[in-house]
Short mmCIF file of C-alpha atoms in Angstrom, two decimals:
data_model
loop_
_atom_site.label_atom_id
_atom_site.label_comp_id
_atom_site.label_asym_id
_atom_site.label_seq_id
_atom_site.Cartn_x
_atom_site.Cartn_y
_atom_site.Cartn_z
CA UNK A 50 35.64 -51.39 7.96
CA UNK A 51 33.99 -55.15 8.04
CA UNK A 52 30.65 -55.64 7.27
CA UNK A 53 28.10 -55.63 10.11
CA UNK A 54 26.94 -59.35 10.36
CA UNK A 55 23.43 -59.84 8.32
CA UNK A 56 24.81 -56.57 6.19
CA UNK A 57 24.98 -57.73 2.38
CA UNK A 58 28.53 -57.64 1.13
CA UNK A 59 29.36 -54.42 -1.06
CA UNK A 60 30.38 -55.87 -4.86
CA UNK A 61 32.90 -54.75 -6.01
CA UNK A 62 33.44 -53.15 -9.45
CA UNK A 63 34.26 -55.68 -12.03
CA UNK A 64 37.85 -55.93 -13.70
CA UNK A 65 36.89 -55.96 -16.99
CA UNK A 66 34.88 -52.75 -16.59
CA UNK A 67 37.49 -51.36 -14.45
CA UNK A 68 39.93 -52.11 -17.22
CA UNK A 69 37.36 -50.39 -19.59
CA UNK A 70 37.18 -47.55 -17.74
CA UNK A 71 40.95 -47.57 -17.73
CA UNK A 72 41.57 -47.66 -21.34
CA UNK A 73 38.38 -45.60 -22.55
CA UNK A 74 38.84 -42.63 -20.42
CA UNK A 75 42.87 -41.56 -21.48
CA UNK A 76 41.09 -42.32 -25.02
CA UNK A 77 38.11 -39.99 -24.34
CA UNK A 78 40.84 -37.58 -23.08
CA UNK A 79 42.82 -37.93 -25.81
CA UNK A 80 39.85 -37.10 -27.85
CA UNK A 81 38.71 -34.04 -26.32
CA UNK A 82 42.35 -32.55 -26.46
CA UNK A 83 42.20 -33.74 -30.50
CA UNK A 84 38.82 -32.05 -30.37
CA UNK A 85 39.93 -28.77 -28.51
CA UNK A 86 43.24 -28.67 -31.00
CA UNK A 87 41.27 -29.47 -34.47
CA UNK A 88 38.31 -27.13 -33.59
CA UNK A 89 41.25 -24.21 -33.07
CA UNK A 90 42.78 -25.19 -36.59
CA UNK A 91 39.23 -25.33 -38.25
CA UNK A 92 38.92 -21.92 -37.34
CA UNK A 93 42.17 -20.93 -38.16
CA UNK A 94 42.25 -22.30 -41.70
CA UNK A 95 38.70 -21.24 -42.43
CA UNK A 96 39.93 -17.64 -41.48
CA UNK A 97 42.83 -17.84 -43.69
CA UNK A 98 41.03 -19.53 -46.50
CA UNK A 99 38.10 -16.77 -46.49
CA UNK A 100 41.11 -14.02 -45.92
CA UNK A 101 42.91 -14.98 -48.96
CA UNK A 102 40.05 -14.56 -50.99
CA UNK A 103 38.84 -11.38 -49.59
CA UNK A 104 42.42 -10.61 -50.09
CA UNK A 105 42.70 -11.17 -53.51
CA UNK A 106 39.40 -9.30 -54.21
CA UNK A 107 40.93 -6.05 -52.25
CA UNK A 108 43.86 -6.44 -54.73
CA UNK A 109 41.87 -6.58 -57.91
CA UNK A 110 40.09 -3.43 -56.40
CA UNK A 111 42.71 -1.64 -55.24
CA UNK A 112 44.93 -2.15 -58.59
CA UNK A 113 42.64 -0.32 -60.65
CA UNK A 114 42.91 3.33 -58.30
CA UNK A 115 44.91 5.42 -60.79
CA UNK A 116 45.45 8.87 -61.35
CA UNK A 117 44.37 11.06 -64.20
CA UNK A 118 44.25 14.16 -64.82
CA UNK A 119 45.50 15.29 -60.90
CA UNK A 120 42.33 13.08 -59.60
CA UNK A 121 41.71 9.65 -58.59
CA UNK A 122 39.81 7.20 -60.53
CA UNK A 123 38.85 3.43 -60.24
CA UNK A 124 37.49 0.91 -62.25
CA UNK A 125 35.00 -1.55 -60.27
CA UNK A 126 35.99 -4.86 -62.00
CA UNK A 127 32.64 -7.52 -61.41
CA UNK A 128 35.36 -10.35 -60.73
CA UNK A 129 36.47 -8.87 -57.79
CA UNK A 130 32.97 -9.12 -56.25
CA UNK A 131 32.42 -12.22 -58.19
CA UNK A 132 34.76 -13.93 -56.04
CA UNK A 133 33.42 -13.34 -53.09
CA UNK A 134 30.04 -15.08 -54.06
CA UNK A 135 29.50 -18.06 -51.72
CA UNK A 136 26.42 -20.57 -50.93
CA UNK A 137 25.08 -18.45 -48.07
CA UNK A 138 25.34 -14.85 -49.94
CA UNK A 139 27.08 -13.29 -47.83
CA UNK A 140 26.42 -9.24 -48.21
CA UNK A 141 29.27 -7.23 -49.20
CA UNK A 142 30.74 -4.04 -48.59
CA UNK A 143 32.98 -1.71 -50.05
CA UNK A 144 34.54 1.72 -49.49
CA UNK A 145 37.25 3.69 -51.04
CA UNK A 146 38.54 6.70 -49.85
CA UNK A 147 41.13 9.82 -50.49
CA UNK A 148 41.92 10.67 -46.69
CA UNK A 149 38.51 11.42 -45.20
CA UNK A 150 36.78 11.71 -48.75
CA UNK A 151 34.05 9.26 -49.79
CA UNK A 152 35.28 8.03 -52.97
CA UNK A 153 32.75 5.40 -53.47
CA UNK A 154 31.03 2.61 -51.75
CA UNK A 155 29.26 3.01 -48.36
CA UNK A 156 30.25 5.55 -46.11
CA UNK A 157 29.51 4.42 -42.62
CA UNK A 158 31.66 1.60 -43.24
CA UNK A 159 33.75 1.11 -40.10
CA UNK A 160 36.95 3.80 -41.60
CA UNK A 161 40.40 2.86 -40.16
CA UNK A 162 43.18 4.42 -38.64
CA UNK A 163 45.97 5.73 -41.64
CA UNK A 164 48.42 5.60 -39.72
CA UNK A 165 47.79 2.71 -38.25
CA UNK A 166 47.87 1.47 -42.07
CA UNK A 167 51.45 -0.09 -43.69
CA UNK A 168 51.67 1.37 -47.38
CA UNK A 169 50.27 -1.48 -49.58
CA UNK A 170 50.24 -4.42 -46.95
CA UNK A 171 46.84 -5.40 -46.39
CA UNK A 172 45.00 -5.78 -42.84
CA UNK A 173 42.49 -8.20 -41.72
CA UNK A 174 40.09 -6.96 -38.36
CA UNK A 175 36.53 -8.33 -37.50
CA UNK A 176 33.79 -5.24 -36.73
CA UNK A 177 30.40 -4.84 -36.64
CA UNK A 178 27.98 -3.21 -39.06
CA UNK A 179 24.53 -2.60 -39.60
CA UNK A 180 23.69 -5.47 -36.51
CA UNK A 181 26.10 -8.25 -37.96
CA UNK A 182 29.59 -9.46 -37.37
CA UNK A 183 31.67 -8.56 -40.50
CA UNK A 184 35.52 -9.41 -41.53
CA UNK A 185 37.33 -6.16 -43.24
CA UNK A 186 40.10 -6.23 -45.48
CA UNK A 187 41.96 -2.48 -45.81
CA UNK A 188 45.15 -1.37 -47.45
CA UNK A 189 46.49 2.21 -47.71
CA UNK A 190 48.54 3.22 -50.90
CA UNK A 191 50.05 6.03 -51.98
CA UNK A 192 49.82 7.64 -55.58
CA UNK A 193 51.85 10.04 -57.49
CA UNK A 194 50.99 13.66 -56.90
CA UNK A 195 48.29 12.93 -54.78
CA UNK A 196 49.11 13.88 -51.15
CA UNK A 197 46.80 12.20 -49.31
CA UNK A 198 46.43 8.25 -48.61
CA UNK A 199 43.84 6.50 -51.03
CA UNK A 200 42.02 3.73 -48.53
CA UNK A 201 40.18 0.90 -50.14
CA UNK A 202 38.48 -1.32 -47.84
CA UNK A 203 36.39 -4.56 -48.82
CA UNK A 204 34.06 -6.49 -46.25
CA UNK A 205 31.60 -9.68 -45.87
CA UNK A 206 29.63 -10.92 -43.37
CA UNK A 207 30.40 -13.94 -41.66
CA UNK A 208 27.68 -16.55 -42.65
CA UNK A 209 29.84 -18.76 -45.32
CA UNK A 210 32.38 -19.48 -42.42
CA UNK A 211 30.31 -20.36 -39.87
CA UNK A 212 28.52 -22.76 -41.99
CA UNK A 213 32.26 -23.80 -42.51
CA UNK A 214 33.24 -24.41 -39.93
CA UNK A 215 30.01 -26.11 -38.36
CA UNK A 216 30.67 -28.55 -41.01
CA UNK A 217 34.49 -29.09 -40.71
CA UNK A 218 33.54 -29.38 -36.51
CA UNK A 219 30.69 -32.04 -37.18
CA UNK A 220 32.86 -34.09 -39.37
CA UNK A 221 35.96 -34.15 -36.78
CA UNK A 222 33.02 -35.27 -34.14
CA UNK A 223 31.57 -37.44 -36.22
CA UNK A 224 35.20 -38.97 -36.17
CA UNK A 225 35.70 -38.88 -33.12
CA UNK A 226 32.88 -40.58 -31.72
CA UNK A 227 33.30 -43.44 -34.61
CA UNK A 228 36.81 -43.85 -33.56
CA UNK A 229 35.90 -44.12 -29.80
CA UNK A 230 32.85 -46.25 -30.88
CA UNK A 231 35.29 -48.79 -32.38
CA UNK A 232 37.92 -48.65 -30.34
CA UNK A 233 35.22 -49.37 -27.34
CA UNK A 234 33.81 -52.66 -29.49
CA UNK A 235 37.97 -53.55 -30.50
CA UNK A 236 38.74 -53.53 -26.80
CA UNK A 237 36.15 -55.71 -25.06
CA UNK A 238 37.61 -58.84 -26.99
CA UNK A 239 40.76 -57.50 -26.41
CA UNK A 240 40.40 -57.79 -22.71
CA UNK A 241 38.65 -60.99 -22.85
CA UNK A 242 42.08 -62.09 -24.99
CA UNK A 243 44.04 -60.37 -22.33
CA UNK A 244 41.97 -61.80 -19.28
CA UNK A 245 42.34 -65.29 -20.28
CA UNK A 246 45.22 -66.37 -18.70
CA UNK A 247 43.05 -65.32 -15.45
CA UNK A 248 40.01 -67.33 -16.31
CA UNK A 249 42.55 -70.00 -17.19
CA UNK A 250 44.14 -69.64 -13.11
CA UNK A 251 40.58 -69.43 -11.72
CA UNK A 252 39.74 -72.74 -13.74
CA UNK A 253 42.56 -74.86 -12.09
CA UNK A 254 41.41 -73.41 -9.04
CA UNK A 255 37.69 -74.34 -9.36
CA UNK A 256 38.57 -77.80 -10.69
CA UNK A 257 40.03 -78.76 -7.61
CA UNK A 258 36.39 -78.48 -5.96
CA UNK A 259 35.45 -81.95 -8.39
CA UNK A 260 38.43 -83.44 -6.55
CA UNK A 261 36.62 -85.32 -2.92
CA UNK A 262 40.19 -85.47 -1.67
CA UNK A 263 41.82 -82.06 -0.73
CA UNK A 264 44.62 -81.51 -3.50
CA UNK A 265 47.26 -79.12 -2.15
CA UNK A 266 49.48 -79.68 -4.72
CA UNK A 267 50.88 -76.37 -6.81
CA UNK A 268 48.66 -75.23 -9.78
CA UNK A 269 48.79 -76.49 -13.00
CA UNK A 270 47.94 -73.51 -14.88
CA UNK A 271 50.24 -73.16 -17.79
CA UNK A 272 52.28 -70.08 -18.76
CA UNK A 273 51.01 -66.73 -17.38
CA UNK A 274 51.89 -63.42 -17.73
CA UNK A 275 54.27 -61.28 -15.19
CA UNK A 276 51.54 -59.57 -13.61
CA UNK A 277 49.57 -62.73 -12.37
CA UNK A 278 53.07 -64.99 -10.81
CA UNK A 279 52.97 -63.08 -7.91
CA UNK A 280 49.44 -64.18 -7.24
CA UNK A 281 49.89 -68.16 -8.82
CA UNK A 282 52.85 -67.70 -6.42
CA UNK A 283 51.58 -66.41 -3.34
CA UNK A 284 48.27 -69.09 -3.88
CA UNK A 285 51.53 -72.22 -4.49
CA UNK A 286 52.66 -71.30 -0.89
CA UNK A 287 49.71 -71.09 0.64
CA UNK A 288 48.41 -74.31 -0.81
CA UNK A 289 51.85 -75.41 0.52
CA UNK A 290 51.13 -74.34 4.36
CA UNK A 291 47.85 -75.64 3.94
CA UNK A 292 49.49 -78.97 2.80
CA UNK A 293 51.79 -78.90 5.85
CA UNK A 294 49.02 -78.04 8.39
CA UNK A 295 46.71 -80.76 7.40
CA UNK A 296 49.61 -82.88 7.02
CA UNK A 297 50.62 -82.41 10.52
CA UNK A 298 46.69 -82.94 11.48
CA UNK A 299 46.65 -86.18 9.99
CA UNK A 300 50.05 -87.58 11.67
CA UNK A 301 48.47 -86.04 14.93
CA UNK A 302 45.83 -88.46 14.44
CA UNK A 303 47.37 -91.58 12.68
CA UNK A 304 49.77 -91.48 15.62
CA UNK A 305 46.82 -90.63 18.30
CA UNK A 306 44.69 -93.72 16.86
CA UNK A 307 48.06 -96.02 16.76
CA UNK A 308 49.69 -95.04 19.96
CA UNK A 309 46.87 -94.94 22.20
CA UNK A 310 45.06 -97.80 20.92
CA UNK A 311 46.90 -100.16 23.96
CA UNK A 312 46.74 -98.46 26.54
CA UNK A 313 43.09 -97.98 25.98
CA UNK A 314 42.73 -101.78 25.50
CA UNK A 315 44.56 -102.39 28.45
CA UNK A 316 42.16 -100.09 30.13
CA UNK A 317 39.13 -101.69 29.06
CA UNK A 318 40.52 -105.02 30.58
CA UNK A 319 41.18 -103.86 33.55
CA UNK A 320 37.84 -102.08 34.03
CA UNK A 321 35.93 -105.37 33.19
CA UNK A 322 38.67 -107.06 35.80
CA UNK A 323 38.04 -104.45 38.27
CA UNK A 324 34.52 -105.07 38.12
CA UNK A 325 34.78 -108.51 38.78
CA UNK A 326 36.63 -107.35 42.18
CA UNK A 327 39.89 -107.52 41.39
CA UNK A 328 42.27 -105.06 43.39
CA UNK A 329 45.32 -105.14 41.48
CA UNK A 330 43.24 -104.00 38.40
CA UNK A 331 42.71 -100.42 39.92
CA UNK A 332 46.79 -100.31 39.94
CA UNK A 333 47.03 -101.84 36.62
CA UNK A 334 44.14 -98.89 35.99
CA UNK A 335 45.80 -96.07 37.31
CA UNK A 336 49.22 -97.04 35.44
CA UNK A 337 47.50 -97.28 32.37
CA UNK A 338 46.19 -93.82 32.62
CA UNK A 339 49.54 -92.25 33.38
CA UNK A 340 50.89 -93.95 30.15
CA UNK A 341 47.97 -91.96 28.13
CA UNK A 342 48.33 -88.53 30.02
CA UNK A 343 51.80 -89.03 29.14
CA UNK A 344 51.43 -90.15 25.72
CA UNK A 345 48.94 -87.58 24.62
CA UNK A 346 50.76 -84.35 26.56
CA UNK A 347 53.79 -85.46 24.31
CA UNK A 348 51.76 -85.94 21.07
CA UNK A 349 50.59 -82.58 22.00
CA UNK A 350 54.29 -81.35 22.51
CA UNK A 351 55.34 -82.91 19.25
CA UNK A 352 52.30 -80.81 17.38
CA UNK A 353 53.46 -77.50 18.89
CA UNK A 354 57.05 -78.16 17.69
CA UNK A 355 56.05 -79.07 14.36
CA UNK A 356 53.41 -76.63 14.07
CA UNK A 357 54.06 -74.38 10.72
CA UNK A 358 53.00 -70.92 9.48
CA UNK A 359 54.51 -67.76 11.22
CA UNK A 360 56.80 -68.25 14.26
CA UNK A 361 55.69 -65.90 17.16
CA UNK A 362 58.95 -63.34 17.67
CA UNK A 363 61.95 -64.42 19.04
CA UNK A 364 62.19 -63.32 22.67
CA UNK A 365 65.32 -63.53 25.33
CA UNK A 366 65.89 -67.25 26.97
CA UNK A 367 67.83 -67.90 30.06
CA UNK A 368 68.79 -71.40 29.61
CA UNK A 369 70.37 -72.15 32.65
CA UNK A 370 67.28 -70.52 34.44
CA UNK A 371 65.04 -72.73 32.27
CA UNK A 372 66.98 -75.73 33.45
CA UNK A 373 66.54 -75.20 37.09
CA UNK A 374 62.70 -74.97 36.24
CA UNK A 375 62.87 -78.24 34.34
CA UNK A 376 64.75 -79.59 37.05
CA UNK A 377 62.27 -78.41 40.29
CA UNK A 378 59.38 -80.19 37.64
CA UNK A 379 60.90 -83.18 37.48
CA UNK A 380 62.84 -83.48 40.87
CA UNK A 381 60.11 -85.83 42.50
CA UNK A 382 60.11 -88.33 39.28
CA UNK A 383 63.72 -88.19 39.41
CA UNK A 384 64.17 -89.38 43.37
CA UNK A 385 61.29 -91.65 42.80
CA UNK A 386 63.78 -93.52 40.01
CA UNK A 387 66.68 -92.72 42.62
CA UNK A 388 68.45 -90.34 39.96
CA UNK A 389 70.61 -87.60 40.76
CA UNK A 390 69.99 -84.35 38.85
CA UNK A 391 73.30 -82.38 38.67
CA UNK A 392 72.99 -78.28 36.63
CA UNK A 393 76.65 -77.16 35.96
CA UNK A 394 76.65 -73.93 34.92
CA UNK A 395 79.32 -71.09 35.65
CA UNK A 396 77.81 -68.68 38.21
CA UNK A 397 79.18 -65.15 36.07
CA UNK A 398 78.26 -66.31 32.34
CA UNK A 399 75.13 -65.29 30.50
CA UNK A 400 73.52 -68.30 28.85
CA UNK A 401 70.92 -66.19 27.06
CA UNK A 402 69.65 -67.15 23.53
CA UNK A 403 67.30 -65.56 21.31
CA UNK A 404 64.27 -68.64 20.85
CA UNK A 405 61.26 -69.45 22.88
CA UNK A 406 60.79 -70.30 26.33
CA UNK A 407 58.28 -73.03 25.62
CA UNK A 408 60.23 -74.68 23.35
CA UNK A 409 63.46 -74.20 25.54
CA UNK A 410 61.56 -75.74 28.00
CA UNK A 411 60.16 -78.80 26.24
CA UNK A 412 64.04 -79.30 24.95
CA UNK A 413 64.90 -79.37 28.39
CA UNK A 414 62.25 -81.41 29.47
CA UNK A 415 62.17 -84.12 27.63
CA UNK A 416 66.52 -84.61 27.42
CA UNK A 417 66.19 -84.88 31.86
CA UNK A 418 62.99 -86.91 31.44
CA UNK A 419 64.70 -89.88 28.59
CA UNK A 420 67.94 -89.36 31.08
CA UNK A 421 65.67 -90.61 34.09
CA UNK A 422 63.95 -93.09 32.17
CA UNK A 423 66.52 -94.75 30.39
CA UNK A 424 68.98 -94.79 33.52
CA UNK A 425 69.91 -97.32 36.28
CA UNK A 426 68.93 -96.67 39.68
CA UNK A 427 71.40 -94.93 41.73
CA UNK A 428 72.53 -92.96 38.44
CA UNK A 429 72.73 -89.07 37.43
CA UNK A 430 72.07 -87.18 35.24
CA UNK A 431 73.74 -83.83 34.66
CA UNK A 432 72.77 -80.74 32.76
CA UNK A 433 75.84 -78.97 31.30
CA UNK A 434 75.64 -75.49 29.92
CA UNK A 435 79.01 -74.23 27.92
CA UNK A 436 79.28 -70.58 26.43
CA UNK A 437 81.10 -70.40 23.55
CA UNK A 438 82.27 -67.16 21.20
CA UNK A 439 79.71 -68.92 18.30
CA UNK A 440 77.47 -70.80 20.05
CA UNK A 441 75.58 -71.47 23.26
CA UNK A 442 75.60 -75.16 23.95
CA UNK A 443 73.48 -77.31 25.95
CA UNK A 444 74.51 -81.31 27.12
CA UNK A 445 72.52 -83.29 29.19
CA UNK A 446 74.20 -86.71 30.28
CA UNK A 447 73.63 -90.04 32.14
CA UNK A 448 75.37 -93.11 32.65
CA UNK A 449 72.77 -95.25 31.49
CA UNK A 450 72.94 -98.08 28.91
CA UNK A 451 73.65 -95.26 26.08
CA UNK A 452 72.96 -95.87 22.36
CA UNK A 453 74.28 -98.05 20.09
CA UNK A 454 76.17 -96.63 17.02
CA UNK A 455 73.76 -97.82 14.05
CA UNK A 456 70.78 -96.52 16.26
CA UNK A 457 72.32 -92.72 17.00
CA UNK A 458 69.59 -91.60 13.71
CA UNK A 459 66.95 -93.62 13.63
CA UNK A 460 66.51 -92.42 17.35
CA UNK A 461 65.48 -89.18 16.84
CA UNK A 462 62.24 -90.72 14.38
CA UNK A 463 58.93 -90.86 16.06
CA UNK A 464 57.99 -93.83 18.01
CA UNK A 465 60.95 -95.19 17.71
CA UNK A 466 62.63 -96.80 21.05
CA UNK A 467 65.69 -99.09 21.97
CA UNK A 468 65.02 -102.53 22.61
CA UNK A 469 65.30 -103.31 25.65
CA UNK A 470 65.68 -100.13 27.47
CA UNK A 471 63.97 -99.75 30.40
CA UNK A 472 60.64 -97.32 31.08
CA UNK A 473 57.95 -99.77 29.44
CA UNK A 474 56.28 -97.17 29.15
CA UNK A 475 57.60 -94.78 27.50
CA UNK A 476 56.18 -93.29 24.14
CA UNK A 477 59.72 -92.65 21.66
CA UNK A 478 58.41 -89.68 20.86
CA UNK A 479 60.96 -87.54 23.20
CA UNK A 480 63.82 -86.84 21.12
CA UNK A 481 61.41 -86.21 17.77
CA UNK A 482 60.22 -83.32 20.15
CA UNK A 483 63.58 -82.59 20.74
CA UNK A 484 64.78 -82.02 17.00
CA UNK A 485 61.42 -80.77 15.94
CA UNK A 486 61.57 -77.45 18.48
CA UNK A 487 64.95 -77.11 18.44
CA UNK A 488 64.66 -76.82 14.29
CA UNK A 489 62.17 -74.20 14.95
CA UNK A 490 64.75 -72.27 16.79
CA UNK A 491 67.54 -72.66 14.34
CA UNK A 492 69.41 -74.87 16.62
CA UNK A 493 70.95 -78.72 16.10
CA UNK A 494 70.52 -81.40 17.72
CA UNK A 495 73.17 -84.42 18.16
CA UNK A 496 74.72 -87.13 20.04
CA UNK A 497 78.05 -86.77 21.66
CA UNK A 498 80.73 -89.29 22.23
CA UNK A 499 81.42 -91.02 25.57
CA UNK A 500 82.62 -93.78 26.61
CA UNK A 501 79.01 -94.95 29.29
CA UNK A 502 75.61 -93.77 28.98
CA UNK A 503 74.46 -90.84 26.59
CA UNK A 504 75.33 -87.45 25.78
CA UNK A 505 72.58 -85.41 24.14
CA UNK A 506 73.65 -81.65 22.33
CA UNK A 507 71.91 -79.20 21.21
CA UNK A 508 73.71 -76.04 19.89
CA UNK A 509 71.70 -72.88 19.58
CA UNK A 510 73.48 -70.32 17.15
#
């Protein structure tokens, strides 16, 4: 939605920050998955580090259960506890069993399952005992002549790896945040290195403001990367319209100042000749200010055909009914020269094209109006519409004094007239409106062969 008037613009986010944002948060992602997937393994090796030790303590217990005599007996080695002696002093238990007989150790330590027990493999299982969390390693074996299982089971509390682990998990944090913390300092030069082609566009851009005289010429900003030629591009063009509009401004009013510096001079003479009571001045007067309605109505025609940017949409023109519009217009001018205006045009055929009507109509206009001008009295002129499979083509002919064969280009330039011809006051700026619009419709413009007067045709696709 636009901004209420007086309402302070909202800024928007900057893109270096934006591209911060965009680099440090997959990175802080990245990190916390890294985080989620080390803190799993910390805990996994820390449990199978501390396993394999209470493992190999069970096993130095467990190997000395023998049997003598028809009983079982077992010889407590210190090493096996020994090993099991860590920074935090951990307590631990023991018990060994025959079945459900105490053997030795404590006997309210958690007992398992025998059958859920594999013959010499040993088991791992956290419990609880005496108000802390414990880790229990149990095996079952079986001994000659003894029928029942002998259990030996061997447990610590869990102090020594949480202080483990804490540590491990600190150190992979403190590693992460150092390697964010760098990366973050790496990448703001790295953007700056990466934004520099940008600062480099926006300089050309700014240095045209120490220019007084508009520059539309394209930028002169060096090598850039992929991303930014659509946008040094897109600003080329419009610098390029921009160039074209102005342009077209500043013919508008070189040929303004040029062509209607006479007849404003003769108008200022006759005023001051009027004033001294001549009557032929107000004639003189009135001519001269048909010459300027007429010159500036087709400097203003000659602006709309050359004016650039976006074309409005092609719409549906009936050429020959454009004709007898141009024709009713100018019917009064055209018995006042004592010219005959003739429209042939078959009565069945469709002399549609896809253009503009205003154009059409200027086209039009101006061919019947250089016919009248430029004929002798007593001539015609005759409009001539022709449907072909390719084309739809448009002729308008008189039998004036024609054009000579080394003028048939330099006719169609602005201000440009034949010497001699009459219509003093004409402007030469019809057929330059002529080419102009019908360029804007895709059509050409040309001069046909004949043996009197001129042919004029304009072939719209």
């Amino acid at each position: 939605m636009p901004a209420e008037p007086g309402a302070e613009p909202r800024r928007a986010i900057a893109l270096r920050t934006r591209l911060l944002a965009a680099m440090l948060g997959p990175l802080l992602a990245v990190a916390a998955i890294i985080g989620i997937g080390g803190a799993t393994l910390i805990a996994d090796v820390v449990r199978r580090t501390n396993d394999r030790v209470l493992g190999g303590a069970l096993g130095a217990i467990a190997e000395t259960v023998q049997v003598e005599r028809g009983e079982v007996t077992l010889d407590l080695p210190p090493a096996a506890f020994g090993m099991l002696e860590n920074s935090e002093r951990d307590n631990v238990y023991y018990r060994i069993a025959v079945g459900s007989q105490l053997l030795t150790g404590y006997s309210d330590l958690p007992a398992p399952d025998p059958a859920a027990l594999t013959t010499d493999q040993i088991r791992f299982r956290f419990a609880r005992y005496r108000g802390q969390d414990i880790r229990i390693g149990e095996v079952k074996r079986m001994l000659p002549r003894i029928d029942r299982p002998v259990i030996v089971q061997i447990a610590e509390t869990l102090d020594n790896r949480k202080a483990l682990t804490r540590r491990l998990l600190g150190a992979l944090l403190l590693a992460e945040l150092a390697l964010v913390g760098v990366a973050t300092l790496l990448l703001r030069p790295a953007l700056s290195w990466s934004l520099r082609p940008l600062a480099r566009l926006r300089g050309a851009i700014e240095s045209r403001e120490l220019i007084s005289r508009p520059d539309f010429s394209p930028l002169d900003n060096g090598p850039l990367p992929r991303e930014l030629l659509p946008l040094a591009t897109a600003f080329n063009q419009l610098l390029a319209q921009l160039d074209h509009a102005t342009g077209g401004v500043r013919r508008f009013t070189a040929d303004a100042s040029h062509q209607m510096r006479t007849p404003l001079s003769v108008l200022k003479v006759q005023v001051a000749l009027a004033r001294r009571g001549s009557s032929e001045a107000l004639d003189e007067i009135g001519d001269a200010v048909t010459r300027l309605e007429r010159l500036v109505t087709q400097l203003l025609a000659l602006a709309r055909a050359e004016e650039a940017g976006v074309s409005a949409p092609l719409e549906s023109v009936d050429l020959k009914e454009v004709s007898a519009a141009v024709i009713g217009r100018l019917i009064n001018q055209a018995i006042s020269a004592g010219i005959e205006l003739n429209l042939d045009a078959d009565d069945g055929a469709d002399y549609v094209i896809s253009g503009h009507r205003t154009l059409a109509f200027e086209i039009i206009a101006n061919l019947i109006d250089n016919g009248i001008r430029y004929n002798r009295r007593g001539g015609t002129v005759t409009i001539t519409l022709l449907q072909r499979p390719s084309e739809t083509m448009l002729m308008v002919s008189d039998d004036g004094a024609g054009i000579p064969p080394n003028k048939r280009e330099t006719i169609f330039e602005r201000f440009v007239r034949l010497e001699g011809a009459q219509g003093p006051d004409g402007t030469g700026l019809g057929l330059a409106i002529v080419r102009s619009a019908a360029s804007r419709m895709g059509a050409s413009v040309e001069i046909g062969e004949g043996a009197i007067g001129t042919t004029i045709l304009v072939r719209f696709p």
